[in-house]
Short mmCIF file of C-alpha atoms in Angstrom, two decimals:
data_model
loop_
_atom_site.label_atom_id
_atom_site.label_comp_id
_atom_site.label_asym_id
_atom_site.label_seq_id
_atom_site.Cartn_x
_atom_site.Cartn_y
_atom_site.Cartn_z
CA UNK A 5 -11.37 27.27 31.49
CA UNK A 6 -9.20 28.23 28.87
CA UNK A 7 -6.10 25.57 29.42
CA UNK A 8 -9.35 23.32 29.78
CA UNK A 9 -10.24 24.01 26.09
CA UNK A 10 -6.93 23.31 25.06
CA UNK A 11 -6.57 20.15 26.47
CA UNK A 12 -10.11 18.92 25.98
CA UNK A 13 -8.80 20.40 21.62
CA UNK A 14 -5.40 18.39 21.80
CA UNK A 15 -7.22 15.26 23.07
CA UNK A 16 -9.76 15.55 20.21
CA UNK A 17 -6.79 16.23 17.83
CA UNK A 18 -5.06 12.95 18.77
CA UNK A 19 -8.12 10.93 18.89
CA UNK A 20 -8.64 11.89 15.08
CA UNK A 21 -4.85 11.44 14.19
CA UNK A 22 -5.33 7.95 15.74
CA UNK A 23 -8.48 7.30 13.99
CA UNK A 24 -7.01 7.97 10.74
CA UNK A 25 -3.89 6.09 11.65
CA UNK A 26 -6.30 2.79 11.92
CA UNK A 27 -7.67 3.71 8.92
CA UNK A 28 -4.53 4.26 7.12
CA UNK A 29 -3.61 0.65 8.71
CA UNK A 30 -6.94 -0.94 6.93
CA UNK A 31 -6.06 0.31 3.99
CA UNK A 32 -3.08 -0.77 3.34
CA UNK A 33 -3.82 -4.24 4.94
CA UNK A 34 -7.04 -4.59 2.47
CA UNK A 35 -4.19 -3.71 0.13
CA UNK A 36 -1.84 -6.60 0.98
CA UNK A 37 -4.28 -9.15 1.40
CA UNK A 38 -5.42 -8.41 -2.23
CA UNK A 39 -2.15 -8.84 -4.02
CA UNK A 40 -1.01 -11.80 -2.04
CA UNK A 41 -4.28 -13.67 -2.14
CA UNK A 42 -4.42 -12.86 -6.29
CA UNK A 43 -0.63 -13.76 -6.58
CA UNK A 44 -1.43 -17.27 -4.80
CA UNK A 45 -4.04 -18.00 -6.68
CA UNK A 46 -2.56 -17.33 -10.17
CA UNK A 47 0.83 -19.26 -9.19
CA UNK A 48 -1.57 -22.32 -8.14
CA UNK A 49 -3.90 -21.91 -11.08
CA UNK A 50 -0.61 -21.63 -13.62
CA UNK A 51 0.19 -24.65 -12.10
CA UNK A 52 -2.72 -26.99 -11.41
CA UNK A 53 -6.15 -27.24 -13.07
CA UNK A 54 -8.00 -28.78 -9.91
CA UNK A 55 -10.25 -26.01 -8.21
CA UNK A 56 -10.14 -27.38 -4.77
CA UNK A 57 -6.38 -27.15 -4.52
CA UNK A 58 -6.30 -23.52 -6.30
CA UNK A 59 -9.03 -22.06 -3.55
CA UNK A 60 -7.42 -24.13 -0.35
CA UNK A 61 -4.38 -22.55 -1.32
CA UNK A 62 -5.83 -19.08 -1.90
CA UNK A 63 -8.11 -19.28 1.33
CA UNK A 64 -4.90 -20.44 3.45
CA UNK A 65 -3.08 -17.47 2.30
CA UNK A 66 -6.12 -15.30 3.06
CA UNK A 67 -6.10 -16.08 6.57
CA UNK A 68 -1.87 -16.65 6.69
CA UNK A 69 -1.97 -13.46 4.80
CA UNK A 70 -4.43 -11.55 7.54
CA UNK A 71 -3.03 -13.00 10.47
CA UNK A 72 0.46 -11.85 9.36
CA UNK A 73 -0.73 -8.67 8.67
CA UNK A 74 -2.10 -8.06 12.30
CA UNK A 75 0.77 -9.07 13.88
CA UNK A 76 3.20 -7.08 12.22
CA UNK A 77 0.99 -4.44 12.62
CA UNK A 78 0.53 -5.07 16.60
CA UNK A 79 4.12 -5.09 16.80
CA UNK A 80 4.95 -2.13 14.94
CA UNK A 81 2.79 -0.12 16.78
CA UNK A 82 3.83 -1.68 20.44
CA UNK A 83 7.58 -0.61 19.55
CA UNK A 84 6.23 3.03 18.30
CA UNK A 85 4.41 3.02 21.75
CA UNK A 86 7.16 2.35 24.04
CA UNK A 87 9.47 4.19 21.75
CA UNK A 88 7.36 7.06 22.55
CA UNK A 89 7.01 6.37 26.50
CA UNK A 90 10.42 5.89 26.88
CA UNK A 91 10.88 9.43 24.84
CA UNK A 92 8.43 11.24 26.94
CA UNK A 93 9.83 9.86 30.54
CA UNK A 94 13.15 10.76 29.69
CA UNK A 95 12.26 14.53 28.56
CA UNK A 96 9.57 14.74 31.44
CA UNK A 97 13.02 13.83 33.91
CA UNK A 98 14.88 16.56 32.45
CA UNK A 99 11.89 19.21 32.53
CA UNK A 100 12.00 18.22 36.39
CA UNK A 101 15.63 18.74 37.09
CA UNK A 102 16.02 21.86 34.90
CA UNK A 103 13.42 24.55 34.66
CA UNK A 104 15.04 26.23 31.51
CA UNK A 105 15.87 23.40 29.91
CA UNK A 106 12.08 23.79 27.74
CA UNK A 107 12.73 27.34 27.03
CA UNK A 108 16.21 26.20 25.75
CA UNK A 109 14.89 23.90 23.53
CA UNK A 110 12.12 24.97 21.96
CA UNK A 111 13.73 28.66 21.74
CA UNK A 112 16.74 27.06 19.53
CA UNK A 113 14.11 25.27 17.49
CA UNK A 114 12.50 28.26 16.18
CA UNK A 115 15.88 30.18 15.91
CA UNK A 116 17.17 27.35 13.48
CA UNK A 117 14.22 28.09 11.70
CA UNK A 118 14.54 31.75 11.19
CA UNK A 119 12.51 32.91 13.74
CA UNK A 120 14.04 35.89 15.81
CA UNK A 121 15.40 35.12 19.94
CA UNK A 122 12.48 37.37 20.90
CA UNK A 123 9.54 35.94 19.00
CA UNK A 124 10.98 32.37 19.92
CA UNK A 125 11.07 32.98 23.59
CA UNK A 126 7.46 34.36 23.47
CA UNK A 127 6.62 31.08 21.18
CA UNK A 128 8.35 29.09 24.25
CA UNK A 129 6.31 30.77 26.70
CA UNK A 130 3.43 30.02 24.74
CA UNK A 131 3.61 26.64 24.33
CA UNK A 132 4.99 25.70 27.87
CA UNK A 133 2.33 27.19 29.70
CA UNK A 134 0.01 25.36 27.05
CA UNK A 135 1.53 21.82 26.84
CA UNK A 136 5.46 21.36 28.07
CA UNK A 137 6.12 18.12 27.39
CA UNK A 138 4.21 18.23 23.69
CA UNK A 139 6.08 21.05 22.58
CA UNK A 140 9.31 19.41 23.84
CA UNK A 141 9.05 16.32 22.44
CA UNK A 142 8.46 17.51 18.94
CA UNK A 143 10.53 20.11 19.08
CA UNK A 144 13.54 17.21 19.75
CA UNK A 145 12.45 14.74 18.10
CA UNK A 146 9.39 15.50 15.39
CA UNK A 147 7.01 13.00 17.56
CA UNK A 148 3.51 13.74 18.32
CA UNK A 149 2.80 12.69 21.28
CA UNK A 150 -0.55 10.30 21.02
CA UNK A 151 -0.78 9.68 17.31
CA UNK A 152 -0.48 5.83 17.41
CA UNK A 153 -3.49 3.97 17.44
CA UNK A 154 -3.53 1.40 20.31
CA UNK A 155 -1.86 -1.94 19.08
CA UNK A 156 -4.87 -3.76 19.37
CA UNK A 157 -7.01 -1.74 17.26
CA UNK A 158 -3.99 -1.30 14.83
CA UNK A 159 -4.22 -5.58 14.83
CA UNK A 160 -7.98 -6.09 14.52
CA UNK A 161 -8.18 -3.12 11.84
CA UNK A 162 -5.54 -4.81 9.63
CA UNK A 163 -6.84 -8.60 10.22
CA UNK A 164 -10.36 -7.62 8.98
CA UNK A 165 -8.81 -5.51 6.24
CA UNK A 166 -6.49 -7.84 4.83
CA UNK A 167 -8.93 -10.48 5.17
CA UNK A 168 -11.65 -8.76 3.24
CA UNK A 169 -9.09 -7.08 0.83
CA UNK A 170 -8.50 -11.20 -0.28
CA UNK A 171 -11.99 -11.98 -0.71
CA UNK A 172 -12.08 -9.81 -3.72
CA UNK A 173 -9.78 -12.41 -5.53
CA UNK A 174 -10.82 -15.45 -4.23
CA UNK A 175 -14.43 -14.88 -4.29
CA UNK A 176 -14.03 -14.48 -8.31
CA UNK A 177 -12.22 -17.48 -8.79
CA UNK A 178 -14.56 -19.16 -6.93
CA UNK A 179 -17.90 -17.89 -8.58
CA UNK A 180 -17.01 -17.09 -11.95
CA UNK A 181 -17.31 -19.97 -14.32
CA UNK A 182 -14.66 -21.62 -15.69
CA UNK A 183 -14.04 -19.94 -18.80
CA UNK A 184 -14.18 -16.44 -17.53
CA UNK A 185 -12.07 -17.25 -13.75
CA UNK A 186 -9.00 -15.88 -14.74
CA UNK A 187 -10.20 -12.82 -16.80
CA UNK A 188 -12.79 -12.18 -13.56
CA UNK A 189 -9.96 -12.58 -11.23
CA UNK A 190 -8.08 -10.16 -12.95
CA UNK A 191 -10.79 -7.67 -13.06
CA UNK A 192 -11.63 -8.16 -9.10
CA UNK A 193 -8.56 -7.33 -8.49
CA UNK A 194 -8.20 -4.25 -10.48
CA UNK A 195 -11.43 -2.75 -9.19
CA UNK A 196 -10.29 -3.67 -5.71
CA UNK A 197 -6.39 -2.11 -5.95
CA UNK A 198 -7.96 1.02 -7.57
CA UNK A 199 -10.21 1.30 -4.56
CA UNK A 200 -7.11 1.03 -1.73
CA UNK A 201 -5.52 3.15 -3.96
CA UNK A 202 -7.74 5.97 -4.03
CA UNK A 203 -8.85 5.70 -0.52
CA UNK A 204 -4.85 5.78 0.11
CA UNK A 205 -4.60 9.17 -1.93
CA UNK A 206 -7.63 10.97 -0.42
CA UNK A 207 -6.12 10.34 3.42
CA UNK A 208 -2.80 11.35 2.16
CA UNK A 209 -4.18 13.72 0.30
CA UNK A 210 -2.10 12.97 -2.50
CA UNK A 211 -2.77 12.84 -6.61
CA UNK A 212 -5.83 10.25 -6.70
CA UNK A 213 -5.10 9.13 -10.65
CA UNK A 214 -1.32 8.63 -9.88
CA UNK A 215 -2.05 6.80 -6.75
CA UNK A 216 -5.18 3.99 -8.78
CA UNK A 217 -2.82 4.05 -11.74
CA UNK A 218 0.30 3.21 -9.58
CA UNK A 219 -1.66 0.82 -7.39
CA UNK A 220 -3.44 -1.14 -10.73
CA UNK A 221 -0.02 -1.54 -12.50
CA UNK A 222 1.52 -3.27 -9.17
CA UNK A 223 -1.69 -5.29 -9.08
CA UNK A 224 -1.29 -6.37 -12.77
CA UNK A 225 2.58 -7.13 -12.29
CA UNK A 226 1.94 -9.19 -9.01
CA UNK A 227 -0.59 -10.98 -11.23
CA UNK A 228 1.89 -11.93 -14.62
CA UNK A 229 4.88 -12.92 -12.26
CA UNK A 230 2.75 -15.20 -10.12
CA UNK A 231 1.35 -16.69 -13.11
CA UNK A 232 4.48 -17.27 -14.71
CA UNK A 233 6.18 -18.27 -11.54
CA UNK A 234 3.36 -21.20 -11.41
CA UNK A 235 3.86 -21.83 -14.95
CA UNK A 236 7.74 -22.13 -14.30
CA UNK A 237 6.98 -25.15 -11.68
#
């Protein structure tokens, strides 16, 4: 019952960690689609007057922009994935062949650490008779075992992210009226970079006014050299 509670705690554990990895992907993909979508639009509106060209090209870079953004994503996580797998088979081989080899490891972890060779090997026993391979694994090589989100979910998460991170833009350009666009656009896209950016400091648990402040002076910058870039062609 009780290595039954364990596992039933460490599956819970990684189901969170990959929860919040997606999340942490959305974030940062609502993020990207922002900026891009903004900096297209202000390079095209520096340079052109007609509104049909200025929201094609900030709609195409929308969807170029989410598309992108789930693919890198589905990739990065695919490679983390087998990374992992090919991590875990080749410990698992040598757990088979060598019945110290855990103790070994995991002893001269804790050791490097400070910890004395008595508590460690009671710490090894611990945790091999808990989870082996877990403890292993991390203790070589820092990985968690579980913590990546499936690469599709990583994909759709950052698709529908980025996508509605670059509505925020566009959707001011397109409904504001003309004399108030730009000034609208601008302001979208602060309220929306301040909103990644907090949501980005409260999962890292990090300083919320440095992350907004950091995140709405990147925003502004990607907005000026855009603009200027536009007005330059």
């Amino acid at each position: 019952m009780f290595n039954l509670a364990i596992k039933n705690k460490n599956k819970n554990q990684q189901s969170l960690e990959q929860k919040m990895n997606s999340v942490r992907a959305g974030v940062l993909g609502s993020n990207d689609g922002i900026l891009t979508v903004v900096g297209v639009l202000f390079s095209t509106a520096a340079a052109t007057t007609d509104n049909f060209i200025i929201l094609i090209a900030g709609f195409a870079d929308l969807l170029a922009c989410a598309f992108s953004m789930a693919a890198g994503e589905y990739a990065s996580v695919s490679a983390q994935r087998e990374t992992e797998r090919a991590v875990v088979g080749s410990e698992q081989k040598r757990i088979n062949t060598d019945k110290n080899y855990s103790r070994r490891i995991i002893i001269a972890g804790y050791v490097k650490r400070g910890v004395s060779q008595i508590t460690a090997a009671k710490i090894a026993n611990e945790l091999i008779a808990k989870h082996e391979i877990v403890s292993v694994v991390y203790e070589k090589y820092t990985l968690k075992i579980g913590e990546y989100v499936n690469p599709w979910d990583a994909a759709i998460s950052s698709l529908f992210s980025a996508g509605l991170g670059g509505i925020f833009p566009l959707a001011a350009m397109f409904f504001l009226p003309a004399g108030a666009k730009f000034v609208g656009t601008i302001l979208a896209t602060t309220l929306a970079v301040a909103i990644t950016g907090s949501l980005s400091a409260i999962l890292g648990k990090s300083d919320l006014r440095a992350a907004v402040v950091r995140n709405v002076v990147i925003g502004l910058i990607t907005v000026a050299i855009h603009y200027y870039v536009g007005k330059l062609f």
